[in-house]
Amino acid sequence: MELLHSLAAGIVPPLCAACGRNCRPRASLCTHCSRRLAEADSLAGGAPGLDRAWSSAPHEGVARDLVAALKFRRLLPVAELAADRILWLAPAALLSGSVVPVPTARLRSAARGFDPAAEIAQALAGRADLSLQPCLRRKGGGRQVGKRRADRVGRPPLIATRGEVPRSVLLIDDVMTTGATLSACASALRQSGAVRVTAITFTRRL
Ligand SMILES: [Zn+2]
């Protein structure tokens, strides 16, 4: 099995998820991009309704390329890489509570076949030994193009809870832009009984 793995890796060398160059077997990033990502500083921040927020890197360079790879090229190992970085760098106090992914707008998610926030949340919950509780959903359909623009200009999406809501929640998203989406999630969670709501995102737009 190991031999087959090596042979396959030899025939088709893996490509860096950020720049597309060849990289070492079973690696998601080439040495160059790996080093650049390691140099990116994490960011503490906040948004109304959140007790605390933290992002593992600014939304630029390799980190931004990785989000694009996850979203548009469905490179799932990138979700694991994002979870590893979060686990390595996030303040220990933030890695508690139940992991709740920020819900992606339904049509966008369906078009891509998966949900980046959910993938990162699942990888992180597994690694940090936290429970995963996808208890949020977006309300209403509407025109998704308009919705994306609404997200960008900071108009909050309509968020509702489903099922049981944990008292302590760690929201996970791939990118934090204005914080409006995280605030809308926090508001819905608190209305359903959450008393502590924190958030971690892989990147944050500055
Ligand atoms: Zn690279």
Coordinates of C-alpha atoms in Angstrom, one line a residue, chain A:
M1 CA 0.0 0.0 0.0
E2 CA 2.8 2.3 1.0
L3 CA 4.7 1.4 -2.2
L4 CA 1.6 2.1 -4.3
H5 CA 1.3 5.4 -2.6
S6 CA 4.9 6.3 -3.4
L7 CA 4.5 5.1 -7.0
A8 CA 1.4 7.2 -7.5
A9 CA 3.1 10.2 -5.8
G10 CA 6.1 9.7 -8.2
I11 CA 4.0 9.6 -11.3
V12 CA 1.8 12.5 -10.4
P13 CA 3.7 14.9 -8.1
P14 CA 1.3 16.9 -5.9
L15 CA 0.8 20.5 -6.8
C16 CA 0.9 23.4 -4.3
A17 CA -2.7 24.4 -3.5
A18 CA -1.6 28.1 -3.5
C19 CA 0.8 28.5 -6.4
G20 CA 0.4 25.3 -8.4
R21 CA 4.1 24.4 -8.4
N22 CA 5.2 20.9 -7.6
C23 CA 5.6 20.1 -4.0
R24 CA 6.7 17.2 -1.7
P25 CA 4.6 14.0 -1.7
R26 CA 1.4 14.4 0.5
A27 CA 2.1 18.1 1.1
S28 CA -0.6 20.7 0.2
L29 CA 1.8 23.6 0.0
C30 CA 5.3 24.0 -1.6
T31 CA 8.1 25.0 0.7
H32 CA 8.0 28.6 -0.6
C33 CA 4.3 29.1 0.1
S34 CA 4.5 27.2 3.4
R35 CA 7.2 29.6 4.6
R36 CA 5.1 32.6 3.4
L37 CA 2.1 31.4 5.3
A38 CA 4.1 30.7 8.4
E39 CA 5.2 34.4 8.3
A40 CA 1.6 35.7 8.2
D41 CA 0.5 37.2 11.5
S42 CA -2.8 36.2 13.2
L43 CA -5.3 38.9 14.1
A44 CA -7.4 39.4 17.2
G45 CA -10.6 41.3 16.6
G46 CA -14.3 41.4 17.4
A47 CA -17.7 42.1 16.2
P48 CA -20.9 43.1 18.0
G49 CA -22.4 40.1 19.8
L50 CA -19.1 38.2 19.9
D51 CA -17.2 37.7 23.2
R52 CA -14.0 37.3 21.1
A53 CA -12.9 36.8 17.6
W54 CA -9.6 35.7 16.1
S55 CA -8.4 35.1 12.5
S56 CA -5.3 33.0 11.6
A57 CA -4.0 35.3 8.9
P58 CA -4.9 38.5 6.9
H59 CA -6.9 37.7 3.7
E60 CA -3.9 38.2 1.3
G61 CA -1.1 36.2 -0.3
V62 CA -1.0 32.5 0.3
A63 CA -3.8 32.5 2.8
R64 CA -6.1 34.2 0.3
D65 CA -5.0 31.7 -2.4
L66 CA -5.9 28.8 -0.1
V67 CA -9.4 30.1 0.5
A68 CA -9.9 30.4 -3.2
A69 CA -8.6 26.8 -3.7
L70 CA -11.0 25.6 -1.1
K71 CA -14.0 27.5 -2.4
F72 CA -13.6 27.3 -6.1
R73 CA -11.4 24.3 -6.7
R74 CA -12.7 22.2 -3.9
L75 CA -9.3 21.2 -2.6
L76 CA -10.4 19.6 0.6
P77 CA -6.9 19.0 2.1
V78 CA -6.9 22.8 2.4
A79 CA -9.6 22.6 5.0
E80 CA -7.3 20.3 7.0
L81 CA -4.4 22.7 6.5
A82 CA -6.5 25.6 7.7
A83 CA -7.6 23.6 10.8
D84 CA -4.0 22.7 11.6
R85 CA -3.0 26.3 11.4
I86 CA -5.9 27.4 13.6
L87 CA -5.1 24.7 16.2
W88 CA -1.4 25.6 16.2
L89 CA -1.9 29.4 16.6
A90 CA -5.2 30.2 18.2
P91 CA -5.3 31.3 21.8
A92 CA -6.0 28.2 23.9
A93 CA -9.0 29.8 25.6
L94 CA -10.7 30.1 22.2
L95 CA -10.5 26.4 21.5
S96 CA -13.5 25.5 23.7
G97 CA -17.2 25.2 23.4
S98 CA -19.2 23.5 20.6
V99 CA -18.0 24.1 17.1
V100 CA -20.7 25.7 14.9
P101 CA -20.0 26.4 11.2
V102 CA -21.3 29.7 9.8
P103 CA -23.9 28.6 7.3
T104 CA -23.1 29.2 3.6
A105 CA -25.9 30.6 1.4
R106 CA -27.7 27.6 0.1
L107 CA -27.5 28.0 -3.6
R108 CA -23.8 28.9 -3.5
S109 CA -23.2 25.8 -1.4
A110 CA -25.1 23.6 -3.8
A111 CA -23.3 24.9 -6.8
R112 CA -19.9 24.1 -5.2
G113 CA -21.1 20.8 -3.8
F114 CA -19.7 21.5 -0.4
D115 CA -19.4 24.2 2.2
P116 CA -15.9 25.6 3.1
A117 CA -16.8 26.7 6.6
A118 CA -18.4 23.3 7.3
E119 CA -15.2 21.5 6.1
I120 CA -12.9 23.6 8.2
A121 CA -15.2 23.3 11.2
Q122 CA -15.3 19.5 10.9
A123 CA -11.5 19.2 10.6
L124 CA -11.0 21.5 13.6
A125 CA -13.6 19.8 15.8
G126 CA -11.9 16.4 15.1
R127 CA -8.4 17.7 15.9
A128 CA -9.4 19.8 18.9
D129 CA -11.7 17.1 20.3
L130 CA -14.6 19.5 20.4
S131 CA -18.2 18.6 19.5
L132 CA -19.5 19.7 16.1
Q133 CA -23.0 21.2 16.2
P134 CA -24.2 22.6 12.9
C135 CA -27.2 24.4 14.5
L136 CA -27.4 27.4 12.2
R137 CA -29.0 27.9 8.8
R138 CA -29.7 30.8 6.4
K139 CA -33.3 31.9 6.1
G140 CA -35.0 32.4 2.8
G141 CA -33.8 31.9 -0.7
G142 CA -33.7 35.1 -2.6
R143 CA -31.3 36.0 -5.4
Q144 CA -27.9 34.8 -4.3
V145 CA -25.9 37.3 -6.4
G146 CA -27.7 40.0 -4.4
K147 CA -27.0 38.1 -1.2
R148 CA -23.3 38.0 -1.9
R149 CA -23.2 41.7 -2.4
A150 CA -25.2 42.2 0.8
D151 CA -22.5 40.3 2.6
R152 CA -19.8 42.4 1.2
V153 CA -21.5 45.7 2.1
G154 CA -22.1 44.4 5.6
R155 CA -25.8 43.9 5.5
P156 CA -26.4 40.9 7.8
P157 CA -27.9 37.7 6.3
L158 CA -30.9 36.2 8.0
I159 CA -29.8 33.5 10.3
A160 CA -32.0 31.0 12.2
T161 CA -31.1 28.2 14.6
R162 CA -32.2 24.6 14.3
G163 CA -32.2 21.9 16.9
E164 CA -30.4 22.2 20.2
V165 CA -28.2 25.3 20.6
P166 CA -25.1 24.8 22.9
R167 CA -24.5 27.3 25.7
S168 CA -20.9 27.9 24.6
V169 CA -20.3 28.3 20.9
L170 CA -17.2 28.6 18.8
L171 CA -18.3 29.9 15.4
I172 CA -16.1 28.9 12.4
D173 CA -15.9 30.6 9.0
D174 CA -13.3 30.6 6.2
V175 CA -13.2 34.4 5.8
M176 CA -14.3 37.3 8.1
T177 CA -15.1 40.5 6.1
T178 CA -17.1 43.1 8.0
G179 CA -18.1 40.8 10.8
A180 CA -21.8 41.4 10.0
T181 CA -22.4 37.7 9.3
L182 CA -20.7 36.6 12.5
S183 CA -22.8 39.1 14.5
A184 CA -26.0 37.9 12.9
C185 CA -25.0 34.3 13.8
A186 CA -24.2 35.4 17.4
S187 CA -27.6 37.2 17.7
A188 CA -29.5 34.1 16.6
L189 CA -27.5 31.9 18.9
R190 CA -28.0 34.1 21.9
Q191 CA -31.8 34.3 21.3
S192 CA -31.8 30.5 21.4
G193 CA -29.9 30.3 24.7
A194 CA -26.2 30.5 23.9
V195 CA -24.3 32.5 26.6
R196 CA -20.8 32.5 25.2
V197 CA -20.2 33.1 21.5
T198 CA -16.7 33.3 20.1
A199 CA -15.4 33.1 16.5
I200 CA -12.4 31.9 14.6
T201 CA -11.9 32.4 10.9
F202 CA -9.0 31.2 8.7
T203 CA -8.6 34.7 7.2
R204 CA -9.8 38.2 7.7
R205 CA -10.1 41.0 5.2
L206 CA -8.4 44.2 6.3

